[in-house]
Amino acid sequence: MIFQSKNPVDLSVIAEYPVMDKKTLEGKVTLAEKTFKTWQKTSFEHRATLMYKIANILRKNQESYARLITLEMGKILAESRAEIEKSANQCEYFANNSERFLQSVNMPSDAYKSEVVYDPIGCVLAIMPWNFPFWQIFRYAAPVIMGGNVTILKHAPNVCGCALTIESIFKEAGFPDGVFQVVITDTPSVENIIDSDIVQGITLTGSEFAGSAVAALAGKYIKRTVLELGGSDALIVLEDADIEKAATVAVQSRMMNAGQVCIAAKRFVVVDKVYDEFMNAISPKIKNLKQGNGLIEGISMGPLARPDLAQNLNNQLQNALKEGAHLEWGGQFDGCHFQPSLLTHIQPAMQVFKQETFGPLATVYPVKDAQKAVEVANNSHYGLGASIWSKDIDKAYALARQIEAGSVFINALEKSDSRLPLGGIKKSGYGREMSAIGLKEFMNIKSIYINQS
């Protein structure tokens, strides 16, 4: 089997990557086991020194790495450059803070002394998507490796070039072979990796279907998991909001990365009194987006990463129209290029309300008041993020506490931040990435109970 990396602009083949055979995969797992025995004993200072080197390498080669991202999955160069910088920041953040986050803690008990310590667990298998082919990797890998674990990455087949480039970055920075490894393999072979005793954790970012399959395997083999499975985040606009700012961020959140973002506004929920004003503000912003080749400066939005993704989004759009939705703008697609689109007259029974729309398709819902907005936001089997727009911060905060999501942003763009835990509830998954909380997901939280002899 051969994986092909294709430029989404014209579907030209960039490179081909043969799938690794069973012996090669077994060798990767064996090396991970061998390396973990020594890597877990290294100092935080040593790990941090190497992680700082990665940040320097990323920044030194930002342009070439950004170009690779754009060629393989289509996003505009400005977004690719930002992804590289964010990855470098992630490495520096955990290099700076991991030792402090993992300090042992004295705990009161009936013992002479009781303490909680944090030990690495072994090898963490990562199954990662294509939409942020560098950031997704460093998002999980920096904390996992700084904690003393090792990792094996199974990246999406269409971004093998990014995966192997990241592996080479770890080698250039001086990490031992086996700390970070890439496997190029098909989905059925993943079970053999999960089955290995050295693999003690699995982190997956992907679809609800993929998450369910991995969770089932993790349960079968009793492995720890973190699942981030996307969402259908609501952006709530109250009557006292700064409409122009809310509209600007709404379009940015929905359309960045060609709409292929997990934690991003996908449903605009707007109070009736400002509905017309909000529509008048967002409509020209969507219409003025320039879609095209992400390598060309001045383009607002690149194509989707693959033709099947555009076709799936079109199916959702067409089903919505059949069910009574109105297309205010857009709706055209060709290959991987999907015109930024805006739907209104959405009803909760529609598929487009229930499903995640992973692409440049925005939906708008008028509601009578703030409480109804919360009801609409929570009427979803996803629960990743949300945002609320209001000048009354106390009111917005009270509403935020009612939102069923892992993150809520008030008067701000939804985004991931190294300093804050990221993750969801309901069908958006479980577990957290980043921050001290995310770092501890793949650590053995060990209690030590001591009495005097």
Short mmCIF file of C-alpha atoms in Angstrom, two decimals:
data_model
loop_
_atom_site.label_atom_id
_atom_site.label_comp_id
_atom_site.label_asym_id
_atom_site.label_seq_id
_atom_site.Cartn_x
_atom_site.Cartn_y
_atom_site.Cartn_z
CA MET A 1 0.00 0.00 0.00
CA ILE A 2 1.17 3.50 -0.88
CA PHE A 3 0.02 6.76 0.75
CA GLN A 4 0.02 9.77 -1.55
CA SER A 5 0.51 13.36 -0.51
CA LYS A 6 -1.48 15.57 -2.88
CA ASN A 7 -1.65 19.32 -3.27
CA PRO A 8 -5.32 20.18 -2.62
CA VAL A 9 -5.19 23.06 -5.09
CA ASP A 10 -4.90 20.83 -8.16
CA LEU A 11 -4.58 17.31 -6.67
CA SER A 12 -1.10 16.91 -8.11
CA VAL A 13 0.97 14.24 -6.33
CA ILE A 14 3.72 15.72 -4.16
CA ALA A 15 5.20 12.47 -2.86
CA GLU A 16 4.42 8.83 -2.17
CA TYR A 17 5.05 6.93 1.07
CA PRO A 18 4.98 3.13 1.31
CA VAL A 19 3.21 1.68 4.32
CA MET A 20 5.61 0.10 6.80
CA ASP A 21 5.56 -3.68 7.12
CA LYS A 22 4.82 -5.57 10.33
CA LYS A 23 8.51 -6.14 11.13
CA THR A 24 9.27 -2.42 10.87
CA LEU A 25 6.34 -1.54 13.12
CA GLU A 26 7.44 -4.09 15.70
CA GLY A 27 10.93 -2.63 15.57
CA LYS A 28 9.53 0.84 16.33
CA VAL A 29 7.70 -0.45 19.40
CA THR A 30 10.78 -2.36 20.59
CA LEU A 31 12.92 0.77 20.24
CA ALA A 32 10.35 2.80 22.16
CA GLU A 33 10.52 0.30 25.02
CA LYS A 34 14.32 0.34 25.08
CA THR A 35 14.51 4.13 24.93
CA PHE A 36 11.92 4.66 27.65
CA LYS A 37 14.06 2.78 30.16
CA THR A 38 16.70 5.47 29.92
CA TRP A 39 14.66 8.53 28.91
CA GLN A 40 12.45 8.34 32.01
CA LYS A 41 15.57 8.78 34.15
CA THR A 42 16.80 11.94 32.41
CA SER A 43 16.55 15.28 34.22
CA PHE A 44 14.00 17.95 33.44
CA GLU A 45 16.90 20.25 32.67
CA HIS A 46 18.21 17.91 29.99
CA ARG A 47 14.78 17.41 28.44
CA ALA A 48 14.17 21.17 28.45
CA THR A 49 17.49 21.87 26.74
CA LEU A 50 16.51 19.63 23.84
CA MET A 51 12.99 21.05 23.72
CA TYR A 52 14.39 24.59 23.44
CA LYS A 53 16.45 23.38 20.49
CA ILE A 54 13.28 22.23 18.76
CA ALA A 55 11.74 25.67 19.21
CA ASN A 56 14.84 27.23 17.63
CA ILE A 57 14.78 24.79 14.71
CA LEU A 58 11.10 25.51 14.09
CA ARG A 59 11.66 29.24 13.97
CA LYS A 60 14.84 28.98 11.89
CA ASN A 61 13.03 26.92 9.24
CA GLN A 62 9.60 28.51 9.61
CA GLU A 63 9.19 29.38 5.94
CA SER A 64 10.06 25.94 4.57
CA TYR A 65 7.92 24.15 7.15
CA ALA A 66 5.02 26.52 6.48
CA ARG A 67 5.27 25.88 2.77
CA LEU A 68 5.18 22.12 3.39
CA ILE A 69 2.01 22.47 5.46
CA THR A 70 0.33 24.55 2.75
CA LEU A 71 1.36 22.15 0.00
CA GLU A 72 0.10 19.07 1.83
CA MET A 73 -3.18 20.29 3.31
CA GLY A 74 -3.96 23.63 1.70
CA LYS A 75 -4.12 26.33 4.38
CA ILE A 76 -2.81 29.79 3.51
CA LEU A 77 0.84 30.56 4.23
CA ALA A 78 0.03 33.10 6.93
CA GLU A 79 -1.85 30.42 8.88
CA SER A 80 0.95 27.90 8.30
CA ARG A 81 3.55 30.34 9.61
CA ALA A 82 1.42 30.99 12.68
CA GLU A 83 1.14 27.24 13.24
CA ILE A 84 4.92 26.87 13.29
CA GLU A 85 5.30 29.74 15.76
CA LYS A 86 2.59 28.30 18.00
CA SER A 87 4.35 24.93 17.96
CA ALA A 88 7.61 26.60 19.01
CA ASN A 89 5.80 28.39 21.83
CA GLN A 90 4.34 25.08 23.02
CA CYS A 91 7.80 23.54 23.23
CA GLU A 92 9.12 26.49 25.21
CA TYR A 93 6.13 26.56 27.56
CA PHE A 94 6.55 22.96 28.66
CA ALA A 95 10.32 23.25 28.75
CA ASN A 96 9.84 26.15 31.16
CA ASN A 97 7.10 24.68 33.35
CA SER A 98 7.04 20.87 33.37
CA GLU A 99 9.36 20.42 36.34
CA ARG A 100 7.27 22.83 38.41
CA PHE A 101 3.99 21.22 37.33
CA LEU A 102 5.27 17.77 38.31
CA GLN A 103 6.68 18.63 41.71
CA SER A 104 5.75 16.09 44.36
CA VAL A 105 3.04 17.24 46.75
CA ASN A 106 2.77 16.53 50.47
CA MET A 107 -0.75 15.40 51.36
CA PRO A 108 -2.29 15.30 54.83
CA SER A 109 -3.28 11.85 56.06
CA ASP A 110 -2.91 9.67 59.14
CA ALA A 111 0.62 8.69 58.03
CA TYR A 112 3.87 10.12 59.32
CA LYS A 113 4.22 11.49 55.78
CA SER A 114 2.19 11.02 52.64
CA GLU A 115 3.15 12.30 49.26
CA VAL A 116 1.88 12.32 45.68
CA VAL A 117 4.52 11.97 42.97
CA TYR A 118 4.29 11.92 39.19
CA ASP A 119 6.02 9.23 37.16
CA PRO A 120 5.98 8.67 33.38
CA ILE A 121 3.95 5.68 32.22
CA GLY A 122 5.80 4.56 29.07
CA CYS A 123 4.96 5.00 25.40
CA VAL A 124 2.03 7.14 24.26
CA LEU A 125 0.57 6.37 20.85
CA ALA A 126 -0.76 9.44 19.08
CA ILE A 127 -3.29 9.25 16.24
CA MET A 128 -3.45 12.71 14.74
CA PRO A 129 -5.39 14.52 11.97
CA TRP A 130 -4.27 16.62 9.05
CA ASN A 131 -5.85 20.00 9.82
CA PHE A 132 -2.95 21.26 11.95
CA PRO A 133 -0.20 18.85 10.91
CA PHE A 134 2.53 20.49 13.03
CA TRP A 135 0.57 22.05 15.90
CA GLN A 136 -1.44 18.90 16.69
CA ILE A 137 1.83 17.01 17.09
CA PHE A 138 3.64 19.47 19.32
CA ARG A 139 0.44 20.09 21.27
CA TYR A 140 0.58 16.54 22.62
CA ALA A 141 4.26 15.65 22.21
CA ALA A 142 5.84 18.51 24.16
CA PRO A 143 4.10 17.67 27.47
CA VAL A 144 4.26 13.91 26.94
CA ILE A 145 8.01 13.93 26.31
CA MET A 146 8.82 16.53 28.96
CA GLY A 147 7.06 14.23 31.43
CA GLY A 148 9.58 11.48 30.65
CA ASN A 149 7.44 9.42 28.29
CA VAL A 150 8.22 8.41 24.72
CA THR A 151 5.80 8.52 21.82
CA ILE A 152 4.86 6.92 18.51
CA LEU A 153 2.93 9.04 16.01
CA LYS A 154 0.45 7.67 13.51
CA HIS A 155 -0.31 10.79 11.45
CA ALA A 156 -2.98 11.25 8.78
CA PRO A 157 -1.98 9.62 5.46
CA ASN A 158 -2.17 12.87 3.47
CA VAL A 159 0.44 14.66 5.63
CA CYS A 160 3.19 12.05 5.80
CA GLY A 161 5.70 14.68 4.68
CA CYS A 162 4.91 16.78 7.75
CA ALA A 163 5.11 13.73 10.02
CA LEU A 164 8.56 12.68 8.80
CA THR A 165 9.80 16.26 8.89
CA ILE A 166 8.80 16.54 12.55
CA GLU A 167 10.60 13.26 13.26
CA SER A 168 13.73 14.72 11.67
CA ILE A 169 13.39 17.84 13.84
CA PHE A 170 13.53 15.72 16.99
CA LYS A 171 16.65 13.99 15.68
CA GLU A 172 18.29 17.30 14.76
CA ALA A 173 17.55 18.65 18.25
CA GLY A 174 19.44 15.71 19.77
CA PHE A 175 16.63 13.59 21.19
CA PRO A 176 17.57 9.89 21.43
CA ASP A 177 16.19 7.59 18.76
CA GLY A 178 12.98 6.15 20.10
CA VAL A 179 11.74 9.21 22.01
CA PHE A 180 9.67 10.36 19.03
CA GLN A 181 8.94 7.98 16.17
CA VAL A 182 6.62 8.06 13.17
CA VAL A 183 4.82 5.03 11.82
CA ILE A 184 3.30 5.06 8.35
CA THR A 185 0.62 2.44 8.58
CA ASP A 186 -2.99 1.69 7.75
CA THR A 187 -5.74 1.81 10.34
CA PRO A 188 -6.13 -1.98 10.85
CA SER A 189 -2.46 -2.28 11.88
CA VAL A 190 -2.89 0.24 14.68
CA GLU A 191 -4.42 -2.42 16.93
CA ASN A 192 -1.12 -4.33 16.96
CA ILE A 193 0.60 -1.23 18.33
CA ILE A 194 -2.07 -0.61 20.96
CA ASP A 195 -1.79 -4.24 22.06
CA SER A 196 1.88 -3.79 23.00
CA ASP A 197 2.67 -3.65 26.72
CA ILE A 198 4.99 -0.68 26.20
CA VAL A 199 2.08 1.42 24.85
CA GLN A 200 0.34 2.64 27.98
CA GLY A 201 -1.59 5.61 26.62
CA ILE A 202 -3.36 6.73 23.45
CA THR A 203 -4.18 10.27 22.44
CA LEU A 204 -6.43 10.87 19.46
CA THR A 205 -7.75 13.96 17.79
CA GLY A 206 -10.26 13.14 15.09
CA SER A 207 -13.82 12.22 14.29
CA GLU A 208 -16.44 10.83 16.63
CA PHE A 209 -16.25 7.56 14.67
CA ALA A 210 -12.47 7.31 15.06
CA GLY A 211 -12.71 8.14 18.74
CA SER A 212 -15.28 5.43 19.33
CA ALA A 213 -13.11 2.84 17.57
CA VAL A 214 -9.97 3.77 19.50
CA ALA A 215 -11.84 3.91 22.81
CA ALA A 216 -13.11 0.38 22.16
CA LEU A 217 -9.57 -0.87 21.54
CA ALA A 218 -8.27 1.01 24.56
CA GLY A 219 -10.93 -0.66 26.66
CA LYS A 220 -10.06 -4.05 25.23
CA TYR A 221 -6.37 -3.66 26.07
CA ILE A 222 -6.85 -1.41 29.14
CA LYS A 223 -4.95 1.66 27.97
CA ARG A 224 -5.35 5.23 29.13
CA THR A 225 -6.87 7.57 26.53
CA VAL A 226 -7.41 11.23 25.75
CA LEU A 227 -9.92 11.87 22.97
CA GLU A 228 -10.58 15.22 21.28
CA LEU A 229 -13.36 14.59 18.79
CA GLY A 230 -14.46 17.93 17.44
CA GLY A 231 -17.51 19.99 18.12
CA SER A 232 -20.33 22.18 16.95
CA ASP A 233 -19.52 25.25 19.00
CA ALA A 234 -22.04 28.04 19.47
CA LEU A 235 -21.15 31.72 19.23
CA ILE A 236 -23.80 33.56 21.24
CA VAL A 237 -24.47 37.22 20.43
CA LEU A 238 -26.53 39.08 23.03
CA GLU A 239 -28.35 42.35 22.43
CA ASP A 240 -25.71 44.45 24.22
CA ALA A 241 -22.78 42.96 22.28
CA ASP A 242 -20.32 44.92 20.18
CA ILE A 243 -21.87 43.65 16.95
CA GLU A 244 -19.06 44.67 14.62
CA LYS A 245 -16.43 42.97 16.75
CA ALA A 246 -18.58 39.89 17.27
CA ALA A 247 -19.20 39.61 13.53
CA THR A 248 -15.51 40.01 12.71
CA VAL A 249 -14.48 37.28 15.14
CA ALA A 250 -17.39 35.05 14.09
CA VAL A 251 -16.23 35.03 10.48
CA GLN A 252 -12.60 34.62 11.49
CA SER A 253 -13.42 31.71 13.78
CA ARG A 254 -15.64 29.93 11.26
CA MET A 255 -13.51 30.48 8.15
CA MET A 256 -9.90 30.19 9.35
CA ASN A 257 -8.10 27.10 8.11
CA ALA A 258 -10.94 26.82 5.57
CA GLY A 259 -13.28 26.00 8.44
CA GLN A 260 -11.30 22.89 9.39
CA VAL A 261 -10.92 23.67 13.09
CA CYS A 262 -12.27 21.63 15.99
CA ILE A 263 -12.61 24.39 18.57
CA ALA A 264 -14.23 27.15 16.52
CA ALA A 265 -17.57 28.90 16.16
CA LYS A 266 -19.78 26.82 13.88
CA ARG A 267 -23.27 27.93 14.97
CA PHE A 268 -24.01 31.67 15.33
CA VAL A 269 -26.80 32.03 17.91
CA VAL A 270 -28.11 35.61 17.85
CA VAL A 271 -30.74 37.36 19.97
CA ASP A 272 -33.64 38.64 17.82
CA LYS A 273 -33.11 42.32 18.62
CA VAL A 274 -29.70 42.37 16.95
CA TYR A 275 -30.20 39.60 14.38
CA ASP A 276 -30.55 41.90 11.36
CA GLU A 277 -27.62 44.03 12.47
CA PHE A 278 -25.45 40.95 12.91
CA MET A 279 -26.44 39.55 9.51
CA ASN A 280 -25.66 42.87 7.86
CA ALA A 281 -22.25 42.80 9.51
CA ILE A 282 -21.21 39.24 8.67
CA SER A 283 -22.59 38.95 5.13
CA PRO A 284 -20.08 41.27 3.42
CA LYS A 285 -17.22 39.80 5.43
CA ILE A 286 -18.02 36.32 4.14
CA LYS A 287 -18.63 37.51 0.57
CA ASN A 288 -15.29 39.35 0.48
CA LEU A 289 -13.20 36.31 1.40
CA LYS A 290 -10.76 35.40 -1.37
CA GLN A 291 -10.34 31.66 -1.81
CA GLY A 292 -7.54 30.10 -3.80
CA ASN A 293 -3.98 28.75 -3.71
CA GLY A 294 -2.67 29.18 -0.17
CA LEU A 295 0.84 29.87 -1.49
CA ILE A 296 -0.33 33.13 -3.04
CA GLU A 297 -0.15 36.11 -0.70
CA GLY A 298 -3.44 37.97 -0.34
CA ILE A 299 -5.61 34.86 -0.46
CA SER A 300 -7.98 34.72 2.54
CA MET A 301 -8.69 31.01 2.54
CA GLY A 302 -7.23 27.92 0.94
CA PRO A 303 -9.05 24.80 -0.26
CA LEU A 304 -10.16 21.93 1.93
CA ALA A 305 -7.55 19.24 2.46
CA ARG A 306 -9.19 16.53 0.33
CA PRO A 307 -11.98 16.23 -2.26
CA ASP A 308 -14.02 13.85 -0.08
CA LEU A 309 -14.12 16.49 2.67
CA ALA A 310 -15.61 19.03 0.25
CA GLN A 311 -18.09 16.44 -1.00
CA ASN A 312 -19.16 15.58 2.55
CA LEU A 313 -19.69 19.25 3.35
CA ASN A 314 -21.71 19.69 0.17
CA ASN A 315 -23.88 16.72 1.16
CA GLN A 316 -24.61 18.42 4.49
CA LEU A 317 -25.43 21.67 2.70
CA GLN A 318 -27.75 20.04 0.16
CA ASN A 319 -29.56 18.06 2.85
CA ALA A 320 -30.12 21.28 4.81
CA LEU A 321 -31.60 22.98 1.76
CA LYS A 322 -33.94 20.03 1.18
CA GLU A 323 -35.03 20.27 4.80
CA GLY A 324 -35.92 23.96 4.46
CA ALA A 325 -32.73 25.94 5.20
CA HIS A 326 -31.97 29.09 3.18
CA LEU A 327 -28.63 29.61 1.45
CA GLU A 328 -27.72 33.25 1.95
CA TRP A 329 -24.36 33.01 0.22
CA GLY A 330 -21.97 30.48 -1.33
CA GLY A 331 -22.72 26.84 -1.94
CA GLN A 332 -20.40 26.20 -4.88
CA PHE A 333 -17.57 23.68 -4.79
CA ASP A 334 -15.06 22.18 -7.21
CA GLY A 335 -12.57 19.53 -6.17
CA CYS A 336 -11.21 20.69 -2.81
CA HIS A 337 -12.39 24.27 -3.25
CA PHE A 338 -15.57 25.04 -1.31
CA GLN A 339 -16.99 28.54 -1.45
CA PRO A 340 -17.52 30.17 1.97
CA SER A 341 -21.20 29.67 2.69
CA LEU A 342 -23.91 30.97 5.01
CA LEU A 343 -27.12 29.13 5.96
CA THR A 344 -30.17 30.47 7.79
CA HIS A 345 -33.60 29.10 8.76
CA ILE A 346 -32.03 26.15 10.56
CA GLN A 347 -34.18 23.88 12.69
CA PRO A 348 -32.96 21.51 15.44
CA ALA A 349 -34.31 18.49 13.55
CA MET A 350 -31.99 19.16 10.59
CA GLN A 351 -28.84 17.11 10.12
CA VAL A 352 -26.77 20.25 9.76
CA PHE A 353 -27.83 21.25 13.28
CA LYS A 354 -26.94 17.88 14.77
CA GLN A 355 -23.69 17.22 12.93
CA GLU A 356 -20.32 18.93 12.94
CA THR A 357 -19.73 20.90 9.73
CA PHE A 358 -15.99 20.71 9.11
CA GLY A 359 -15.44 23.37 6.49
CA PRO A 360 -16.37 26.96 5.54
CA LEU A 361 -20.10 26.66 6.24
CA ALA A 362 -21.68 28.93 8.86
CA THR A 363 -25.19 28.62 10.25
CA VAL A 364 -27.21 31.34 12.02
CA TYR A 365 -29.98 30.85 14.60
CA PRO A 366 -32.20 33.69 15.89
CA VAL A 367 -33.36 33.31 19.50
CA LYS A 368 -35.65 35.43 21.68
CA ASP A 369 -33.29 35.92 24.63
CA ALA A 370 -30.09 34.88 26.40
CA GLN A 371 -31.60 31.87 28.13
CA LYS A 372 -32.92 30.51 24.86
CA ALA A 373 -29.45 31.02 23.38
CA VAL A 374 -27.98 28.78 26.08
CA GLU A 375 -30.63 26.14 25.36
CA VAL A 376 -29.73 26.16 21.66
CA ALA A 377 -26.01 26.03 22.45
CA ASN A 378 -26.50 23.02 24.74
CA ASN A 379 -28.82 21.25 22.31
CA SER A 380 -25.94 19.28 20.83
CA HIS A 381 -24.28 15.97 21.53
CA TYR A 382 -20.96 17.82 21.24
CA GLY A 383 -19.42 19.92 23.98
CA LEU A 384 -16.00 21.26 23.02
CA GLY A 385 -16.24 25.06 23.18
CA ALA A 386 -18.45 28.12 22.94
CA SER A 387 -18.23 31.90 23.02
CA ILE A 388 -20.49 34.63 24.41
CA TRP A 389 -20.57 38.25 23.26
CA SER A 390 -21.89 40.86 25.68
CA LYS A 391 -20.79 44.08 27.37
CA ASP A 392 -22.25 42.81 30.64
CA ILE A 393 -19.39 40.58 31.82
CA ASP A 394 -21.20 39.36 34.93
CA LYS A 395 -24.18 38.26 32.88
CA ALA A 396 -21.94 36.61 30.30
CA TYR A 397 -20.03 34.79 33.04
CA ALA A 398 -23.27 33.50 34.58
CA LEU A 399 -24.30 32.17 31.17
CA ALA A 400 -20.85 30.66 30.61
CA ARG A 401 -21.33 28.56 33.75
CA GLN A 402 -24.48 27.10 32.14
CA ILE A 403 -22.82 26.16 28.86
CA GLU A 404 -22.07 22.45 28.44
CA ALA A 405 -18.57 22.64 27.00
CA GLY A 406 -14.93 22.22 27.92
CA SER A 407 -14.11 25.88 27.21
CA VAL A 408 -16.12 29.07 27.02
CA PHE A 409 -14.74 32.36 25.73
CA ILE A 410 -16.31 35.71 26.60
CA ASN A 411 -15.79 38.46 23.99
CA ALA A 412 -12.89 36.52 22.52
CA LEU A 413 -11.94 34.18 19.71
CA GLU A 414 -12.07 30.50 20.59
CA LYS A 415 -8.55 29.09 20.57
CA SER A 416 -6.19 26.64 22.20
CA ASP A 417 -3.65 28.02 24.67
CA SER A 418 -0.71 26.18 26.22
CA ARG A 419 -1.59 27.66 29.61
CA LEU A 420 -5.19 26.39 29.64
CA PRO A 421 -6.59 22.85 29.48
CA LEU A 422 -8.27 21.92 26.20
CA GLY A 423 -10.85 19.19 25.77
CA GLY A 424 -14.54 18.47 25.64
CA ILE A 425 -17.48 16.64 27.13
CA LYS A 426 -20.25 14.52 25.63
CA LYS A 427 -19.36 13.32 22.10
CA SER A 428 -16.50 15.83 21.92
CA GLY A 429 -14.44 13.36 23.92
CA TYR A 430 -12.76 13.30 27.29
CA GLY A 431 -9.47 14.11 28.94
CA ARG A 432 -7.49 17.31 28.60
CA GLU A 433 -4.44 18.50 26.69
CA MET A 434 -2.00 21.26 27.62
CA SER A 435 -1.53 23.13 30.90
CA ALA A 436 -0.54 21.34 34.10
CA ILE A 437 -3.76 19.33 33.86
CA GLY A 438 -3.01 18.05 30.37
CA LEU A 439 0.58 17.22 31.29
CA LYS A 440 -0.63 14.90 34.07
CA GLU A 441 -2.99 12.92 31.81
CA PHE A 442 -0.15 10.56 30.87
CA MET A 443 1.64 10.49 34.20
CA ASN A 444 1.29 7.87 36.93
CA ILE A 445 -0.11 9.83 39.87
CA LYS A 446 1.46 7.79 42.63
CA SER A 447 0.67 8.01 46.35
CA ILE A 448 3.50 7.22 48.79
CA TYR A 449 2.40 6.53 52.37
CA ILE A 450 5.13 6.56 55.03
CA ASN A 451 5.06 5.60 58.69
CA GLN A 452 8.03 5.62 61.05
CA SER A 453 9.32 2.15 61.81
#
